[in-house]
Tab-separated table of C-alpha atoms in Angstrom:
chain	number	residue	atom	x	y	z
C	1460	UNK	CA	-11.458	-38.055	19.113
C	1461	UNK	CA	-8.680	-36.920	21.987
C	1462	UNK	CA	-7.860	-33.595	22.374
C	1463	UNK	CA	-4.235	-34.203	20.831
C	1464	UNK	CA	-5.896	-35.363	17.889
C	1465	UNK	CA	-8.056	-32.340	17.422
C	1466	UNK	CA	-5.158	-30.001	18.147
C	1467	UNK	CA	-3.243	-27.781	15.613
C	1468	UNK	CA	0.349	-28.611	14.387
C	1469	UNK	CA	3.072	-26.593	16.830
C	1470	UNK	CA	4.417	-25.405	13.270
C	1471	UNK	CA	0.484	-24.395	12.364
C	1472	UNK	CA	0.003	-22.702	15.623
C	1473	UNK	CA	3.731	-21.075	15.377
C	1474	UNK	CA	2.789	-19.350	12.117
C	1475	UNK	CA	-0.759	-18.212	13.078
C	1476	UNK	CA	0.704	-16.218	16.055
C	1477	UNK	CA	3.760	-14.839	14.072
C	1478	UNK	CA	1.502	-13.619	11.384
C	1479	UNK	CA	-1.421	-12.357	13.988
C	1480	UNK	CA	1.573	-10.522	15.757
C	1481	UNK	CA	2.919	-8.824	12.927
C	1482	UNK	CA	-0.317	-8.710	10.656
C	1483	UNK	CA	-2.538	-6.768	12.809
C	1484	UNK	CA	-0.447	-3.615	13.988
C	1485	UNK	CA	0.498	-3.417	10.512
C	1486	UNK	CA	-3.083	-2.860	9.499
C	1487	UNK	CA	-3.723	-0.015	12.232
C	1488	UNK	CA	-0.639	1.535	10.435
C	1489	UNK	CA	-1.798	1.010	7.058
C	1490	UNK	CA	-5.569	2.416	8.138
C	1491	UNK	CA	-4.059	5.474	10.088
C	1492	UNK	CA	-2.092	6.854	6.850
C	1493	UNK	CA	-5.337	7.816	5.053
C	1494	UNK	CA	-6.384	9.289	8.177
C	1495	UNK	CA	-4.595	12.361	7.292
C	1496	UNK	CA	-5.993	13.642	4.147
C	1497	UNK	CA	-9.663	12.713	6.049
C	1498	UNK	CA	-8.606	15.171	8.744
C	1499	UNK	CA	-7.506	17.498	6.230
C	1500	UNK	CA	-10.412	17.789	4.282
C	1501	UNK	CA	-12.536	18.170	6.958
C	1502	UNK	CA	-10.939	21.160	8.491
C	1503	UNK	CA	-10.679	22.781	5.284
C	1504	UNK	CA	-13.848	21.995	3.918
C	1505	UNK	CA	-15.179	24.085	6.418
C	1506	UNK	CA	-13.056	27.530	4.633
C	1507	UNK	CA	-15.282	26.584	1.584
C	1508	UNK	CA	-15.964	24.948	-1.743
C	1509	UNK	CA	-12.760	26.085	-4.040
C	1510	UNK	CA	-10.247	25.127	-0.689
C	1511	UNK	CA	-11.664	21.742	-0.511
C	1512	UNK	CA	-11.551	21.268	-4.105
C	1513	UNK	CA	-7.993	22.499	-4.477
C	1514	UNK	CA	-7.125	20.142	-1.685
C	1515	UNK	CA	-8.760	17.129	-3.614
C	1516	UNK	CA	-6.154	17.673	-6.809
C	1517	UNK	CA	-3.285	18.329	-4.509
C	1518	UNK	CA	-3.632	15.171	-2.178
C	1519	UNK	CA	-4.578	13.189	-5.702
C	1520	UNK	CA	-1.196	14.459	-6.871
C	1521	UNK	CA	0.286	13.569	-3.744
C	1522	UNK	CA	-0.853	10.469	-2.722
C	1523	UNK	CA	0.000	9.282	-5.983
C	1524	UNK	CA	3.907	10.516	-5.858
C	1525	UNK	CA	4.223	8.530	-2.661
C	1526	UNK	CA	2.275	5.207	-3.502
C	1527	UNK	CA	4.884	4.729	-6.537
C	1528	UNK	CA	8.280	5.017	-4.273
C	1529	UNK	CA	6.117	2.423	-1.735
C	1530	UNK	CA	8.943	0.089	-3.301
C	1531	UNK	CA	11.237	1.468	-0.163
C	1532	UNK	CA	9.596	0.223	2.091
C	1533	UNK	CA	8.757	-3.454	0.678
C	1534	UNK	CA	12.277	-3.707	-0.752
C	1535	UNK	CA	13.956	-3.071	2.346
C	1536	UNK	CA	11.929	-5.077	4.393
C	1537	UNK	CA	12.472	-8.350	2.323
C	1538	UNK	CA	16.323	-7.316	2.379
C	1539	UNK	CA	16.594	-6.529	6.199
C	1540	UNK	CA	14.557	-9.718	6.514
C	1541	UNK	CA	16.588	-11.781	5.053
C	1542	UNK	CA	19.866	-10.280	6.868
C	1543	UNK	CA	17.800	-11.123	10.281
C	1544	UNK	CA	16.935	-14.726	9.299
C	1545	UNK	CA	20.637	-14.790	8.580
C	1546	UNK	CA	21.409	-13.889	12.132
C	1547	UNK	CA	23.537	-10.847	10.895
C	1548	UNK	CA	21.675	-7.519	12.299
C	1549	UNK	CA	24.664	-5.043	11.615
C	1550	UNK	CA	24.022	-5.692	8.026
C	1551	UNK	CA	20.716	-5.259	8.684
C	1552	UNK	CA	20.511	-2.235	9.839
C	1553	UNK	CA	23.235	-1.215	7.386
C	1554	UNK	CA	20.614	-2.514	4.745
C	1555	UNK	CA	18.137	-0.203	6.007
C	1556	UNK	CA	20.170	2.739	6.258
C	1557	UNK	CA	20.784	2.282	2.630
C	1558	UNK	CA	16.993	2.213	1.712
C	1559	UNK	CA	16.772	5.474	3.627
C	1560	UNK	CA	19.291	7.552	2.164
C	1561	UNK	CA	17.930	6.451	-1.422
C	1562	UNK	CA	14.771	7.777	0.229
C	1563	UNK	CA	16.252	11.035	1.002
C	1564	UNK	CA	17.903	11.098	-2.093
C	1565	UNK	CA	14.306	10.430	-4.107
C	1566	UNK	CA	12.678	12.723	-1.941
C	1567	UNK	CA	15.207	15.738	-3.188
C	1568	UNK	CA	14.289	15.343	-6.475
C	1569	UNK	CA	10.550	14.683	-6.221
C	1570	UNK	CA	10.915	17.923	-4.194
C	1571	UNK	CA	13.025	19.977	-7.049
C	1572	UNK	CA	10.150	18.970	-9.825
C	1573	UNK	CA	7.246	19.945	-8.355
C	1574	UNK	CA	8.534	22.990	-7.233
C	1575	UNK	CA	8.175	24.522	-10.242
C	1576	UNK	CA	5.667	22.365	-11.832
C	1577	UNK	CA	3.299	22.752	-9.084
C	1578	UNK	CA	1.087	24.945	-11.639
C	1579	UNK	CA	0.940	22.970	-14.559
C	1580	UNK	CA	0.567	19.263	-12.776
C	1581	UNK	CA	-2.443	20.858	-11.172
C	1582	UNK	CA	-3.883	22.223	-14.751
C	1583	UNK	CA	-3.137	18.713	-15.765
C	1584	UNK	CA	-5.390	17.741	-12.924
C	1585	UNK	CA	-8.251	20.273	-14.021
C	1586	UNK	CA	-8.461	21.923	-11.365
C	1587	UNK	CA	-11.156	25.090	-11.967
C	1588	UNK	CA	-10.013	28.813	-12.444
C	1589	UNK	CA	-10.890	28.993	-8.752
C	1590	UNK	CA	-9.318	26.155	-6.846
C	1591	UNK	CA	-6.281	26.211	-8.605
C	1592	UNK	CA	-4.307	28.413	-6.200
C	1593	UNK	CA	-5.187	26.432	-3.964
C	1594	UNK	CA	-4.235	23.332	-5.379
C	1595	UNK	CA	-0.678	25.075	-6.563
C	1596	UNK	CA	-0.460	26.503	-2.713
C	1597	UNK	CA	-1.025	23.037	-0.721
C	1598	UNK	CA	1.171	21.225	-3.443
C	1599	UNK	CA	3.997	23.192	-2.871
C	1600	UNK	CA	4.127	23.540	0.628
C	1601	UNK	CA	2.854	19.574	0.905
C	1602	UNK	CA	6.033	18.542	-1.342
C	1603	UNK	CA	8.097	19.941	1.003
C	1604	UNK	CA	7.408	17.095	3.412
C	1605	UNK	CA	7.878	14.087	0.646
C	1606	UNK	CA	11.413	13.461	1.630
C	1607	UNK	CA	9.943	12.645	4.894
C	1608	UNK	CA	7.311	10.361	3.356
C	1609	UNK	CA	9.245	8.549	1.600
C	1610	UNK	CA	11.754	8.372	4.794
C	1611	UNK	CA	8.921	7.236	6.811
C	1612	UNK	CA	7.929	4.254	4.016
C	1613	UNK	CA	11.814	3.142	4.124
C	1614	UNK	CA	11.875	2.832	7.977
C	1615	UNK	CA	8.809	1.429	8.443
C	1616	UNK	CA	10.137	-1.401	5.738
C	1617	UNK	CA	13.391	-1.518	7.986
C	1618	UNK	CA	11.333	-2.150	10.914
C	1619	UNK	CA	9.116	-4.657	9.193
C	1620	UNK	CA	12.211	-6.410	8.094
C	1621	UNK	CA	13.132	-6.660	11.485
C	1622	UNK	CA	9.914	-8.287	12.270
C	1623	UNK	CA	8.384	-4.901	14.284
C	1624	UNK	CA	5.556	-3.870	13.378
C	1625	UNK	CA	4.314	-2.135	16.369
C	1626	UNK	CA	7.051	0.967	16.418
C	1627	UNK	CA	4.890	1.667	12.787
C	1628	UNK	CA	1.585	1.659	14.486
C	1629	UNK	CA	2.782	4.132	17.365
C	1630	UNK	CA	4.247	6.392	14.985
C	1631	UNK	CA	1.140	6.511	12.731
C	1632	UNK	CA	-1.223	7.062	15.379
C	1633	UNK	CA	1.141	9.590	17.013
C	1634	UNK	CA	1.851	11.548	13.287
C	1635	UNK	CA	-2.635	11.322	12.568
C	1636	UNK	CA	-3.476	13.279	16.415
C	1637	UNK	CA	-0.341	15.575	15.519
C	1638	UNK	CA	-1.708	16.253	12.165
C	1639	UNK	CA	-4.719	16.952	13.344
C	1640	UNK	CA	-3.826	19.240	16.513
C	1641	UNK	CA	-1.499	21.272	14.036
C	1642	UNK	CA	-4.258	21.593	11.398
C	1643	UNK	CA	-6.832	22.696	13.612
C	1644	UNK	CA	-4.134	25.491	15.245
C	1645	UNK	CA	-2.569	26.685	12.018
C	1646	UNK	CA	-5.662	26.705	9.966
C	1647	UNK	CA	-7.853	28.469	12.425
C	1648	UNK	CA	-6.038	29.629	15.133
C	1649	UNK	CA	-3.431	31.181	13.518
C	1650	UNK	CA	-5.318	32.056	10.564
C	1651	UNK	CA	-3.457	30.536	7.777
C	1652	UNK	CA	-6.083	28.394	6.182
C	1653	UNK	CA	-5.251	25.945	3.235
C	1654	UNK	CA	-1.622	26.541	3.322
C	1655	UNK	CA	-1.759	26.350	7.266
C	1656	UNK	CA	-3.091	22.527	6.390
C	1657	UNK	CA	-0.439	21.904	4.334
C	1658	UNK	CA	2.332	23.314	6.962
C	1659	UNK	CA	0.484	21.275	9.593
C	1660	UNK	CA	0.909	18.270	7.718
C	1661	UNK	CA	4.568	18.666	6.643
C	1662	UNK	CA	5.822	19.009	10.408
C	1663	UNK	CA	3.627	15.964	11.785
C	1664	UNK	CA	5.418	13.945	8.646
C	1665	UNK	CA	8.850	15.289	9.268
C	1666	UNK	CA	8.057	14.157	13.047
C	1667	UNK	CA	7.352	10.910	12.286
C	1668	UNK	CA	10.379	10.887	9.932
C	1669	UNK	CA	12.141	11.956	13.303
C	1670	UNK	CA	10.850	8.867	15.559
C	1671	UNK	CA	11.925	6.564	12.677
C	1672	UNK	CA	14.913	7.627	12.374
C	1673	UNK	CA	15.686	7.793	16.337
C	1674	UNK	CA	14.344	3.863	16.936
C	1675	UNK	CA	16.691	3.174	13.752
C	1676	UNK	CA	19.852	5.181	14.850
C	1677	UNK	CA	19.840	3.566	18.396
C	1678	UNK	CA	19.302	0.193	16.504
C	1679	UNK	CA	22.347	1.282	14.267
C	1680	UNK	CA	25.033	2.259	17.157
C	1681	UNK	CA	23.701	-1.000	19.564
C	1682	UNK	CA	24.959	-3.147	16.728
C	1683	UNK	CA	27.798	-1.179	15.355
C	1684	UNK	CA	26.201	-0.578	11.224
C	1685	UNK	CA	27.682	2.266	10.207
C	1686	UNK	CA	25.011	5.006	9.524
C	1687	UNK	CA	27.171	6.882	6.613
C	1688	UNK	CA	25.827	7.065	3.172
C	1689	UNK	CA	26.823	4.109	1.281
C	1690	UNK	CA	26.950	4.629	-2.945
C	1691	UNK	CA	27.149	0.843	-3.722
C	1692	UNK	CA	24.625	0.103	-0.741
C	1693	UNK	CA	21.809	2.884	-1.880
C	1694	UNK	CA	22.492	1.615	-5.906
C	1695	UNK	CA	21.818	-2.086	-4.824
C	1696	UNK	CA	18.551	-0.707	-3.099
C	1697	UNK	CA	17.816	1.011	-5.796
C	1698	UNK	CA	18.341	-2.032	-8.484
C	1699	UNK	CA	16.382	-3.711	-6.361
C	1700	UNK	CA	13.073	-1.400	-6.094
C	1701	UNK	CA	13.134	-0.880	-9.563
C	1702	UNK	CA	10.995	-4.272	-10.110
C	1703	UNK	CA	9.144	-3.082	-7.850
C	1704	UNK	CA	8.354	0.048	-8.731
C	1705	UNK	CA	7.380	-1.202	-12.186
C	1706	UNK	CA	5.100	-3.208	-10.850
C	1707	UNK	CA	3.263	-0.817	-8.863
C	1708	UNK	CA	3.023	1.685	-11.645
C	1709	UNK	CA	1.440	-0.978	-13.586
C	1710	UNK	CA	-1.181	-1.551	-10.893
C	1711	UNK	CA	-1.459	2.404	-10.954
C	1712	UNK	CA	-2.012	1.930	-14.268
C	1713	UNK	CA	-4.332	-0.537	-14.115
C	1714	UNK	CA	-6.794	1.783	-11.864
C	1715	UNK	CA	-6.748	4.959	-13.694
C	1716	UNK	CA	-8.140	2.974	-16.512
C	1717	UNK	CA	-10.777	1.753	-15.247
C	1718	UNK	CA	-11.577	4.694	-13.431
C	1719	UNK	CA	-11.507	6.878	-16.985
C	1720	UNK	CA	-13.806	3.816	-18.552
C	1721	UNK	CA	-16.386	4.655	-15.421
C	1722	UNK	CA	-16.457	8.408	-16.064
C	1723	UNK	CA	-17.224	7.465	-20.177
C	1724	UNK	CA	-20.280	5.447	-18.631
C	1725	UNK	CA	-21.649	8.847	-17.035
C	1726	UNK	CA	-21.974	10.698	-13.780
C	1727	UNK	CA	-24.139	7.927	-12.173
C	1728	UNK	CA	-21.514	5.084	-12.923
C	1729	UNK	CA	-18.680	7.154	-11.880
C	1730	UNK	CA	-20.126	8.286	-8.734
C	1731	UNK	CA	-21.298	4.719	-8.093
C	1732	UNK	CA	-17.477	3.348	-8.789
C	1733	UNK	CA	-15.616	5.743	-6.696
C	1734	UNK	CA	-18.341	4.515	-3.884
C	1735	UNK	CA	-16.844	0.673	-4.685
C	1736	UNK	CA	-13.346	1.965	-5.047
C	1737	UNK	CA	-13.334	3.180	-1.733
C	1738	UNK	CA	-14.633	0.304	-0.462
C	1739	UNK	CA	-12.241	-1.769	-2.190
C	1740	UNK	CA	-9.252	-0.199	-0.590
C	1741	UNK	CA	-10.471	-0.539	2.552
C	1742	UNK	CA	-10.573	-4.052	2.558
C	1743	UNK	CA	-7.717	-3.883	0.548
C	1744	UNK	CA	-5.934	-2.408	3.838
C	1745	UNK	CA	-7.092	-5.590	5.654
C	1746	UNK	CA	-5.522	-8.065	3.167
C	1747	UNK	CA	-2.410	-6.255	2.511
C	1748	UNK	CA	-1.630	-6.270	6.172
C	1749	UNK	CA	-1.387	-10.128	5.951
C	1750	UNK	CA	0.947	-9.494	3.196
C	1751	UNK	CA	3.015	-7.333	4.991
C	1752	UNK	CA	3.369	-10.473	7.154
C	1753	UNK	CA	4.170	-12.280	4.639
C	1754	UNK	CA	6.752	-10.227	3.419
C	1755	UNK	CA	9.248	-10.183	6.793
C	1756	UNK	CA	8.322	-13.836	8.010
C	1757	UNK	CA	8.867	-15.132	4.421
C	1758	UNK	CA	12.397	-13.049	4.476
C	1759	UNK	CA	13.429	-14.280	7.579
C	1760	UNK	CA	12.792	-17.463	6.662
C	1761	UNK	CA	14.796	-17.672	4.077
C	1762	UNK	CA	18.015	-15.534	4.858
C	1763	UNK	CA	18.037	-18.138	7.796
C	1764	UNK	CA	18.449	-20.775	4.806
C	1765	UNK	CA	14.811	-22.512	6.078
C	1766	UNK	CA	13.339	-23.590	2.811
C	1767	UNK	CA	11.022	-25.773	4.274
C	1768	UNK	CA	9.643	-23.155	7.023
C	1769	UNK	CA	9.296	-21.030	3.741
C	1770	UNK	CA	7.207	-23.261	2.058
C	1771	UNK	CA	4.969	-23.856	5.550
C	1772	UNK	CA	4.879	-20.212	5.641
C	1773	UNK	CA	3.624	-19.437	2.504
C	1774	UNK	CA	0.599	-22.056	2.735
C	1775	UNK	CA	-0.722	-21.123	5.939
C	1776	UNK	CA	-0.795	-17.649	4.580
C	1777	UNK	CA	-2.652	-18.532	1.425
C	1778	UNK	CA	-4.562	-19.902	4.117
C	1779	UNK	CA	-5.114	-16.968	5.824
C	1780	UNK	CA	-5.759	-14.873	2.685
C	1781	UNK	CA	-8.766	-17.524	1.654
C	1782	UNK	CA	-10.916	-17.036	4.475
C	1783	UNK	CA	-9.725	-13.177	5.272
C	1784	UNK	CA	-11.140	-12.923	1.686
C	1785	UNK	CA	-14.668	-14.856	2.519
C	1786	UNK	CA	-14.935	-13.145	6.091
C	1787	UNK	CA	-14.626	-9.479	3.504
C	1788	UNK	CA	-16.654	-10.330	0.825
C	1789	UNK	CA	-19.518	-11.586	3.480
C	1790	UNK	CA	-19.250	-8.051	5.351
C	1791	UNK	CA	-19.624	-6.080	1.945
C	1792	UNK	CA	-22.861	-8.227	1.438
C	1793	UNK	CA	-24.541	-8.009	4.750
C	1794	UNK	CA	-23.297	-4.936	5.789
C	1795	UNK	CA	-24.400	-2.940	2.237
C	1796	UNK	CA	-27.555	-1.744	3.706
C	1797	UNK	CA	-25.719	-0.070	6.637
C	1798	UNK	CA	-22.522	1.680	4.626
C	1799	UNK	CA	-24.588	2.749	1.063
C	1800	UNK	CA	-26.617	5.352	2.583
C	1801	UNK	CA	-23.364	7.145	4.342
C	1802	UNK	CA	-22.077	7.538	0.504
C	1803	UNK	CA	-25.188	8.645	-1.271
C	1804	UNK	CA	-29.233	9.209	-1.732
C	1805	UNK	CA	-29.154	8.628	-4.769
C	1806	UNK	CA	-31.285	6.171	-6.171
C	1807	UNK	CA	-30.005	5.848	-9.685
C	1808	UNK	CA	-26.116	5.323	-7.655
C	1809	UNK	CA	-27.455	2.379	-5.682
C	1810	UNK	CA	-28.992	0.689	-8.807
C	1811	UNK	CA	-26.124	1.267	-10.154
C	1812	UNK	CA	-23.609	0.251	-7.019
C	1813	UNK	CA	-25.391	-2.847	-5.838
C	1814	UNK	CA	-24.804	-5.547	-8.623
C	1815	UNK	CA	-21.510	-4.277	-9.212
C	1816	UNK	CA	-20.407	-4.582	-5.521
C	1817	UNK	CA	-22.074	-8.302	-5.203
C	1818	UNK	CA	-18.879	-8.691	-7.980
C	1819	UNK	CA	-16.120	-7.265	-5.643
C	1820	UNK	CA	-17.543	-9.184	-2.747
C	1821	UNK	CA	-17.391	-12.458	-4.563
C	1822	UNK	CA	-13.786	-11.882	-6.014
C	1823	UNK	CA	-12.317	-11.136	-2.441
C	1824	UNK	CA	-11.386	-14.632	-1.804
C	1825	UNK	CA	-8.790	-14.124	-4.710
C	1826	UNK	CA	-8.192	-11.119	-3.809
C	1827	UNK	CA	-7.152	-12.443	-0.339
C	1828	UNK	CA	-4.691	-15.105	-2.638
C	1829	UNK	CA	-3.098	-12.392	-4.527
C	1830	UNK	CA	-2.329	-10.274	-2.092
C	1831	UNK	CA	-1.043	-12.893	-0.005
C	1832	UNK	CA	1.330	-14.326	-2.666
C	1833	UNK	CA	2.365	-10.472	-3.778
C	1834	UNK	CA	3.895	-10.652	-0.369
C	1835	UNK	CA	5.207	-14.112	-0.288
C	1836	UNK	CA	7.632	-13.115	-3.656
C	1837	UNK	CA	8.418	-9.782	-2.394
C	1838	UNK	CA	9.205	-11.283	0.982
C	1839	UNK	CA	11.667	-13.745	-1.786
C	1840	UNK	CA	12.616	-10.679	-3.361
C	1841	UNK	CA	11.513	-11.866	-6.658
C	1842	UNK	CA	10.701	-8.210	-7.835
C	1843	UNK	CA	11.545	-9.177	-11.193
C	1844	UNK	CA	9.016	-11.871	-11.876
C	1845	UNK	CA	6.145	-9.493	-10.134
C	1846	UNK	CA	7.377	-6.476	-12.693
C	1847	UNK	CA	6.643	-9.088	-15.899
C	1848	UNK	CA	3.296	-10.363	-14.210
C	1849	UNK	CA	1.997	-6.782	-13.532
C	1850	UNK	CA	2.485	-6.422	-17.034
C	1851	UNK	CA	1.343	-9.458	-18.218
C	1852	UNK	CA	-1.951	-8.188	-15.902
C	1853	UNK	CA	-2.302	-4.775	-17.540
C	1854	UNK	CA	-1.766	-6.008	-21.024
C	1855	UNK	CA	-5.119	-8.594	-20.732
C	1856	UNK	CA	-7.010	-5.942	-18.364
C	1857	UNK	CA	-7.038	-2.818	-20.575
C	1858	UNK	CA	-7.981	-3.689	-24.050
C	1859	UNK	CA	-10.942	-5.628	-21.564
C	1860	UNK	CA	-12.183	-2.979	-19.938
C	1861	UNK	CA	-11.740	-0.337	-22.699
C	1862	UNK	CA	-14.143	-2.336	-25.347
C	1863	UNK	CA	-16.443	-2.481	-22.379
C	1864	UNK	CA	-18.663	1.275	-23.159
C	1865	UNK	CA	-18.219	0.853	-26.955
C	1866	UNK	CA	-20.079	-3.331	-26.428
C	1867	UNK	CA	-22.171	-1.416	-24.250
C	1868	UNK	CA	-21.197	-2.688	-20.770
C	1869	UNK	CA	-21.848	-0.676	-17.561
C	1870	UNK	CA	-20.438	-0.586	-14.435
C	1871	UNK	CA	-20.818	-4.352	-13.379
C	1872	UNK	CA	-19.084	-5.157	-16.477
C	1873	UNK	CA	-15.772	-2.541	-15.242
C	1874	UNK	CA	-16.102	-4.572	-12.122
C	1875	UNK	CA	-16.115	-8.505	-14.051
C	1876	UNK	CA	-13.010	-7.191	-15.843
C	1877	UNK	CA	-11.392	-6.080	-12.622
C	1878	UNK	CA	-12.242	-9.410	-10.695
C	1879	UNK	CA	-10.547	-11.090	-14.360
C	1880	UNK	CA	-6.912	-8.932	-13.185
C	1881	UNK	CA	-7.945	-10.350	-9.819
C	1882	UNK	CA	-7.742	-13.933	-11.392
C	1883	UNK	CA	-5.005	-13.389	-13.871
C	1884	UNK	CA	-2.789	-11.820	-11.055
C	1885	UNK	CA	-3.600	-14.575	-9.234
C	1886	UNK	CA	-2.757	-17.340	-12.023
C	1887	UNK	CA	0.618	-15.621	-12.532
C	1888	UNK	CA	1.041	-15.649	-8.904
C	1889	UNK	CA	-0.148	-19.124	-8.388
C	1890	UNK	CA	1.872	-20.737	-10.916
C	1891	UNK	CA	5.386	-19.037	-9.498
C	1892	UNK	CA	4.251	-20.251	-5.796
C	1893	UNK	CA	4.177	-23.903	-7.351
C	1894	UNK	CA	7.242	-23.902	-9.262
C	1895	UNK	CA	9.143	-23.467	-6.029
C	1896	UNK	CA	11.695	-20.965	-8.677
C	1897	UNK	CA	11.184	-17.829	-5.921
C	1898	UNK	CA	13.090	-20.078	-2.845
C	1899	UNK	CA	16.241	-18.917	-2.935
C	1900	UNK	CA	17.910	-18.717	0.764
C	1901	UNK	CA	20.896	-16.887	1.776
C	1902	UNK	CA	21.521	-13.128	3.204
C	1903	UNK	CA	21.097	-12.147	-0.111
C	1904	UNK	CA	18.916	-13.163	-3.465
């Protein structure tokens, strides 16, 4: 056999690099962001017991405020995409600005509710008698740095769109050893303790916010996009996360049940599946970065009116997302002997953890398909079909996994009925890939 023969297609090799190039600096991005609430909690678990627990409920709260407006950033990026594959980067940019400003917007409001509500969102929680103030103190001062969350998620999905994925890495790593730095100074050294955490936080976000907005700005003015707020611009972005943003609270949805069906097994099984869940989202980060890929090369590809590229796109990516998934689900299998003991000593929690985790580690492989295609058809921006299919998902998932401690399941059984949303996302996904319905080229959808 000659060495031509053996050789990968130009259009093979094309896509591998364009997805290594973009794929992998948006996984160091995607990895640093939980970085924060790590540093966080280990600075202030060192103040004591009731600060680290108040901390827990506030970042829940938080964290979960900001994953459902994560529509600005993969809504933009599919729509600056497309405007780049087009060839037309004032409109671009002008795109982008848009998805900002209905960040800003967002970000005011999420800002003027939890204000106030602060007390009884953390009662909701259940936080104790006695890390309650805590919880109420980091909240408040925390929400005061959503705006520039959710400005960060927009620009980074302008960036994306513009097929940069790099800028997002820099600023992530440069926002974590800010966070950090300020933590250590205002909790300690200036004496301020939980709420000096919180305050430490909100200026490393509103830096990052700042970078963003800088790279975008100079982006903005070298191609002449206006940078004014725009009503019709920011109410198409917002008709267009809206999908979205269904989608992803289904999927939120879709977690906090089976979490509360874990903690009606018992303490073991719960402890056991926050152990998995963890792991889960880990390599979660890993396959989502390839989707992230997917998302501004399937864009591009498309505003440029390349149906074909599309198509060659999206198969070496399912490509991708097949043996990403193997290469994971080996590494939770051979490397379970060297990550179970950092979690616990339990014996009754690794009973417990082992046969379910031998579930998630043979379901990555779809995993690695689902995620994949989740970016293909937001890279389409076919929002709307992903809102019905999330549903679809959650309807079959939750009257599964809530019969499960009434037939007597355990926690293996949570996990087979998670690894079925795995495969009924991934029929629903599958079956819009093939019907070619989510190709639809042109600046805009």
């Amino acid at each position: 056999m000659t060495k031509a023969s053996t050789a990968q297609p130009p259009s093979r090799r094309r896509h591998d690099r364009e997805i290594i190039a973009l794929a992998v600096p948006a996984f160091g991005a995607l990895v640093a962001e939980p970085l924060f609430v790590i540093v966080d909690s280990a600075i202030i678990g060192h103040l004591g017991t009731p600060q680290l627990a108040g901390l827990g409920v506030a970042a829940a709260l938080l964290t979960t405020a900001v994953s459902i407006f994560v529509f600005l950033a993969y809504a933009t990026t599919a729509a600056v995409a497309r405007r780049v594959g087009a060839g037309d980067l004032a409109s671009a940019i002008r795109q982008g600005m848009d998805g900002i400003w209905l960040a800003l917007l967002i970000g005011a409001v999420v800002v003027a509710a939890t204000l106030p509500l602060a007390p009884w969102l953390v009662e909701v929680f259940g936080a104790s008698d006695t890390a309650a103030p805590y919880a109420i103190t980091y909240l408040r001062i925390s929400s005061l740095g959503i705006p520039a969350m959710l400005v960060v998620l927009a620009a980074t999905g302008v960036l994306r769109g513009l097929q940069d994925t790099r800028t997002p890495l820099y600023v992530a790593i440069g926002g974590f050893a800010a966070n950090g730095a300020l933590n250590a100074v205002l909790v300690y050294g200036a004496g301020l303790g939980i709420a000096g955490s919180a305050w430490g936080t909100v200026i490393a976000q509103a830096g990052m916010a700042v970078a963003y907005l800088i790279v975008v700005v100079r982006g903005a003015r070298r191609h002449g996009a206006s940078l004014r707020p725009d009503v019709a611009g920011i109410r198409a972005s917002a008709q267009a996360g809206a999908p979205l943003l269904i989608r992803t609270l289904s999927l939120r949805a879709v977690l906090m049940i089976a979490t509360a069906v874990a903690a009606r097994l018992g303490d073991t099984d719960i402890a056991a599946h926050q152990i998995i869940l963890s792991l889960w989202s880990l390599a979660a980060f890993a396959l989502d970065a390839i989707a992230i890929a997917g998302q501004a090369i399937i864009g591009r590809y498309l505003g440029a009116g390349d149906a074909k590229g599309a198509r060659e796109a999206c198969r070496r990516m399912v490509q991708w997302g097949i043996a990403s998934g193997v290469v994971l689900g080996l590494l939770i299998v051979l490397a379970r002997p060297l990550f179970i003991p950092l979690f616990t000593a339990d014996a009754s929690v690794r009973d417990t953890l082992l046969p379910a985790l031998l579930v998630v580690a043979l379901s990555q492989p779809v995993a690695g398909v689902v995620f994949v295609l989740d970016g293909v058809l937001m890279g389409a921006g076919d929002g709307r079909y992903l809102a019905w299919a999330m549903i679809l998902t959650l309807a079959v998932f939750a009257p599964v996994a809530l019969l499960i401690p009434s037939l007597g399941g355990g926690l293996t059984a949570l996990w087979w009925a998670m690894a079925l949303m795995m495969a009924v996302r991934l029929l629903t996904l599958w079956l819009r890939m093939r019907s070619g319905r989510w190709i639809v080229t042109g600046a805009t959808r």
